[in-house]
PDB file of C-alpha atoms in Angstrom:
ATOM      1  CA  MET A   1      91.736  98.143 106.804  1.00  0.00           C
ATOM      2  CA  ILE A   2      95.198  98.210 104.959  1.00  0.00           C
ATOM      3  CA  GLU A   3      95.948  95.709 102.383  1.00  0.00           C
ATOM      4  CA  VAL A   4      99.679  94.934 100.437  1.00  0.00           C
ATOM      5  CA  ARG A   5      99.970  92.120  97.984  1.00  0.00           C
ATOM      6  CA  ALA A   6     103.498  91.917  96.264  1.00  0.00           C
ATOM      7  CA  LEU A   7     105.227  95.028  97.326  1.00  0.00           C
ATOM      8  CA  ALA A   8     108.044  95.373  95.711  1.00  0.00           C
ATOM      9  CA  LYS A   9     110.793  98.636  95.098  1.00  0.00           C
ATOM     10  CA  ASN A  10     114.395  97.839  92.778  1.00  0.00           C
ATOM     11  CA  TYR A  11     116.685 100.761  92.411  1.00  0.00           C
ATOM     12  CA  GLY A  12     118.239 100.763  88.902  1.00  0.00           C
ATOM     13  CA  ALA A  13     120.058  96.303  89.759  1.00  0.00           C
ATOM     14  CA  LEU A  14     119.183  96.327  93.214  1.00  0.00           C
ATOM     15  CA  ARG A  15     115.595  95.380  94.605  1.00  0.00           C
ATOM     16  CA  ALA A  16     115.039  96.898  98.551  1.00  0.00           C
ATOM     17  CA  VAL A  17     112.177  95.748  98.776  1.00  0.00           C
ATOM     18  CA  ASP A  18     111.434  91.711  97.387  1.00  0.00           C
ATOM     19  CA  GLY A  19     107.131  90.283  97.522  1.00  0.00           C
ATOM     20  CA  VAL A  20     105.465  91.869 100.840  1.00  0.00           C
ATOM     21  CA  SER A  21     102.434  91.380 101.491  1.00  0.00           C
ATOM     22  CA  PHE A  22     100.348  91.924 104.548  1.00  0.00           C
ATOM     23  CA  THR A  23      97.097  93.300 105.881  1.00  0.00           C
ATOM     24  CA  VAL A  24      96.698  94.882 108.828  1.00  0.00           C
ATOM     25  CA  ARG A  25      92.636  95.299 110.328  1.00  0.00           C
ATOM     26  CA  ARG A  26      91.111  97.438 112.909  1.00  0.00           C
ATOM     27  CA  GLY A  27      92.356  97.540 115.700  1.00  0.00           C
ATOM     28  CA  ASP A  28      95.835  95.822 114.510  1.00  0.00           C
ATOM     29  CA  ILE A  29      98.582  97.095 116.210  1.00  0.00           C
ATOM     30  CA  LEU A  30     101.655  96.433 113.873  1.00  0.00           C
ATOM     31  CA  GLY A  31     105.283  96.836 113.436  1.00  0.00           C
ATOM     32  CA  PHE A  32     108.852  96.332 111.696  1.00  0.00           C
ATOM     33  CA  LEU A  33     111.858  94.045 112.114  1.00  0.00           C
ATOM     34  CA  GLY A  34     114.971  94.357 110.425  1.00  0.00           C
ATOM     35  CA  PRO A  35     118.558  94.849 110.245  1.00  0.00           C
ATOM     36  CA  ASN A  36     119.265  97.994 108.453  1.00  0.00           C
ATOM     37  CA  GLY A  37     118.944  98.345 104.635  1.00  0.00           C
ATOM     38  CA  ALA A  38     115.899  95.582 105.352  1.00  0.00           C
ATOM     39  CA  GLY A  39     113.819  97.470 103.462  1.00  0.00           C
ATOM     40  CA  LYS A  40     111.702  99.266 106.278  1.00  0.00           C
ATOM     41  CA  SER A  41     111.852 102.461 104.903  1.00  0.00           C
ATOM     42  CA  THR A  42     110.696 101.930 102.641  1.00  0.00           C
ATOM     43  CA  THR A  43     107.603 100.013 102.548  1.00  0.00           C
ATOM     44  CA  MET A  44     106.343 102.710 104.799  1.00  0.00           C
ATOM     45  CA  LYS A  45     107.200 105.068 102.658  1.00  0.00           C
ATOM     46  CA  MET A  46     105.750 103.163  99.537  1.00  0.00           C
ATOM     47  CA  ILE A  47     102.897 102.591 102.005  1.00  0.00           C
ATOM     48  CA  THR A  48     101.721 106.130 103.024  1.00  0.00           C
ATOM     49  CA  GLY A  49     103.511 107.886  99.131  1.00  0.00           C
ATOM     50  CA  PHE A  50     106.040 109.568 100.299  1.00  0.00           C
ATOM     51  CA  LEU A  51     107.857 107.446  97.591  1.00  0.00           C
TER      52      LEU A  51
END
């Protein structure tokens, strides 16, 4: 299981990710949808340890 609570990331004064929370249980499939610059890649990099 992956559990993320209130994930946030700032680049200086710019808030790139603001309070993201979700749970992924065994067998679940998760996708991120959103416009360019919404923080999808930043979120994935943070939870995988690349950022």
